[in-house]
Each structure stands twice: as structure tokens, then as C-alpha cells.
Amino acid sequence: MVNATVARNIAGICGNVISLFLFLSPIPTFITIYKKKKVEEYKADPYLATVLNCALWVFYGLPMVQPDSLLVITINGTGLAIELVYLAIFFFFSPTSRKVKVGLWLIGEMVFVGIVATCTLLLFHTHNQRSSFVGIFCVIFVSLMYIAPLTIMSKVIKTKSVKYMPFSLSLANFLNGVVWVIYALIKFDLFILIGNGLGTVSGAVQLILYACYYKTTPNDDEDEEDEENLSKVNSQLQLSGNSGQAKRVSA
């Protein structure tokens, strides 16, 4: 019989695989940007948000905050690197005004993470206190990010079309949330449960909307640019909420 530790590790590994898929899902968007040599109406906001989230989880996984959490560093370190590559491409092909905005946001995020790190190390002196303090920030940002897909879901209802809500991403978001909810319940972890509980609900609503409106979706060729834009926003905001949730697999 599989014990709880093995079951948690299996769930965590499955969650890592799905999270990696979500991290890589915006690649078509950046292929389009590279081919067109301009960012057009694409926005850097989802990637900036994910950079901040991953950076916080990387700090969370450090030995002085949460010992024995190597996977939190590796999974979020990988995500952080991927997001920085996305931002580098976005920065290179952006007009000057957007470059300034992206640069200022990155500096602001570095300052914020630095403040959190300083407060954590100076004001708290036990691993439990430090991990709880940083974990609260991570959950807050995850929760705020789940607001973003509401815009797309509203558009689906108004247009009665799922043209702008790719099924594969909605399904992946749902499965990712379910896997990490199971993981959190095997050995109760409030931080993981809250973030991924919201993710599960969000993914479930998207799948329900897809079931309701896919028959009324026009059969004409999909606007590739719109679909990629939706993929970028939806998957990135979801993935930023789940990429850090492997944090206790190695515990």
C-alpha cells in the first residue's frame, strides 16, 4: 500500500510536469513576436507578475526560510528563468516607452523582494515564522492573479464563443489545481490548498463554459493573434499561481 509520503510525492511530481507545460505554453506567442519583430498589442504584465511570484517562491525555498525544500528552488528557478527569457524577447522588440515600463517594473519587483527578504531575516528567527511570513505573500499574489481569467470568461459568455479560451489550457489549469489540492489534503497545507483551490474552481468554471458554448462557436478560422494573446494571459497567470506549489515535496 502506498504511504502518504509516496502519494504526496507522486502528486507533486505530476503537478511539476503540468506546471512546466503551463510555463512553456506562451512559446507560440513569442514565436509570433519574433517573426513580426514587434510586440503589437501583447502585454508584459503576466510575465512581470510571474517573475515576482517565482522570485518569492525561490526565496521561500532557501534553507534559512524553509529547510529541505530544494524543489521549490528548482521549479521556481526554472520558471523564473523562462519568464526572464520571455521578458527579454518582449523588451527587445518593444518601443522605448514599453522598455522603460518593463525596466521600471523589474526594478520595483527586485526592491520589493529585497524588502521582504530583509524583513524576513531580521524580524523573524524561526523557520516556521519565516516560511509563514513569505508564504502569506505568495498566497496573496496567487489569489490576485486568479482575477485575470474573469475577463476572458466574461467575453465567452457575451460572445457565446470559446474562440478565445483554448480548451487545452483550461483543462491543464483545472488538472493542475486538482493535483495540488489532493497534495495539500494528504498532509494539510493551508497555503497550497487556498491557492490551488481557487485554481481548481477557476479551471472548472472555464471547462463548464466551454461545454456550454463550444457548439455555438463559429466554425471560421480562428484569429491566431487573439488566441495567442488569450493563451498568454490565461496560462501565465494560472501557472504563476501553481508553479511554487511543489514546495513541500522534498520536505
CSV table of N, CA and C in Angstrom, one decimal, residues 156-157 159-168 170 205-220 222:
chain,number,residue,atom,x,y,z
A,156,VAL,N,-16.4,35.1,-23.1
A,156,VAL,CA,-17.0,33.9,-23.7
A,156,VAL,C,-18.6,34.0,-23.5
A,157,ILE,N,-19.0,34.4,-22.4
A,157,ILE,CA,-20.5,34.5,-22.1
A,157,ILE,C,-21.1,35.5,-23.0
A,159,THR,N,-20.0,36.7,-26.0
A,159,THR,CA,-20.0,36.3,-27.4
A,159,THR,C,-20.5,35.0,-27.7
A,160,LYS,N,-20.8,34.2,-26.6
A,160,LYS,CA,-21.3,32.8,-26.8
A,160,LYS,C,-20.3,32.0,-27.7
A,161,SER,N,-19.0,32.3,-27.5
A,161,SER,CA,-18.0,31.6,-28.3
A,161,SER,C,-16.8,31.3,-27.4
A,162,VAL,N,-16.2,30.1,-27.6
A,162,VAL,CA,-15.0,29.8,-26.8
A,162,VAL,C,-13.7,30.0,-27.7
A,163,LYS,N,-13.9,30.8,-28.7
A,163,LYS,CA,-12.8,31.0,-29.6
A,163,LYS,C,-11.6,31.6,-28.9
A,164,TYR,N,-11.8,32.3,-27.8
A,164,TYR,CA,-10.7,33.0,-27.1
A,164,TYR,C,-10.3,32.3,-25.8
A,165,MET,N,-10.8,31.0,-25.7
A,165,MET,CA,-10.4,30.2,-24.5
A,165,MET,C,-10.0,28.8,-24.9
A,166,PRO,N,-8.8,28.6,-25.2
A,166,PRO,CA,-8.3,27.3,-25.6
A,166,PRO,C,-8.6,26.2,-24.6
A,167,PHE,N,-9.1,25.1,-25.1
A,167,PHE,CA,-9.5,24.0,-24.2
A,167,PHE,C,-8.3,23.4,-23.5
A,168,SER,N,-7.2,23.2,-24.2
A,168,SER,CA,-6.1,22.5,-23.6
A,168,SER,C,-5.6,23.3,-22.4
A,170,SER,N,-7.3,25.4,-20.5
A,170,SER,CA,-8.3,25.4,-19.4
A,170,SER,C,-8.3,24.0,-18.7
A,205,VAL,N,-14.8,26.3,-13.9
A,205,VAL,CA,-15.7,27.2,-14.5
A,205,VAL,C,-15.4,27.4,-16.0
A,206,GLN,N,-14.1,27.4,-16.3
A,206,GLN,CA,-13.7,27.6,-17.7
A,206,GLN,C,-14.2,26.3,-18.5
A,207,LEU,N,-14.1,25.1,-17.9
A,207,LEU,CA,-14.5,23.9,-18.6
A,207,LEU,C,-16.0,23.9,-18.8
A,208,ILE,N,-16.7,24.3,-17.8
A,208,ILE,CA,-18.2,24.4,-17.9
A,208,ILE,C,-18.6,25.3,-19.0
A,209,LEU,N,-18.0,26.5,-19.0
A,209,LEU,CA,-18.3,27.5,-20.1
A,209,LEU,C,-18.0,26.9,-21.5
A,210,TYR,N,-16.9,26.1,-21.5
A,210,TYR,CA,-16.5,25.5,-22.8
A,210,TYR,C,-17.6,24.5,-23.3
A,211,ALA,N,-18.1,23.7,-22.3
A,211,ALA,CA,-19.1,22.7,-22.6
A,211,ALA,C,-20.4,23.4,-23.0
A,212,CYS,N,-20.7,24.6,-22.5
A,212,CYS,CA,-21.9,25.3,-22.8
A,212,CYS,C,-21.9,26.0,-24.1
A,213,TYR,N,-20.7,26.5,-24.5
A,213,TYR,CA,-20.7,27.4,-25.7
A,213,TYR,C,-19.8,26.9,-26.9
A,214,TYR,N,-19.2,25.7,-26.8
A,214,TYR,CA,-18.4,25.3,-27.9
A,214,TYR,C,-19.3,25.0,-29.1
A,215,LYS,N,-20.5,24.6,-29.0
A,215,LYS,CA,-21.4,24.3,-30.1
A,215,LYS,C,-21.8,25.6,-30.8
A,216,THR,N,-21.8,26.7,-30.1
A,216,THR,CA,-22.3,28.0,-30.7
A,216,THR,C,-21.1,28.8,-31.2
A,217,THR,N,-19.9,28.2,-31.1
A,217,THR,CA,-18.7,28.9,-31.6
A,217,THR,C,-18.6,28.8,-33.1
A,218,PRO,N,-18.4,29.9,-33.8
A,218,PRO,CA,-18.4,29.9,-35.3
A,218,PRO,C,-17.3,29.0,-35.7
A,219,ASN,N,-17.5,28.3,-36.9
A,219,ASN,CA,-16.5,27.4,-37.4
A,219,ASN,C,-15.5,28.0,-38.3
A,220,ASP,N,-15.5,29.4,-38.4
A,220,ASP,CA,-14.5,30.0,-39.2
A,220,ASP,C,-13.1,29.9,-38.6
A,222,GLU,N,-9.9,30.6,-36.7
A,222,GLU,CA,-9.7,31.4,-35.5
A,222,GLU,C,-8.6,32.4,-35.8
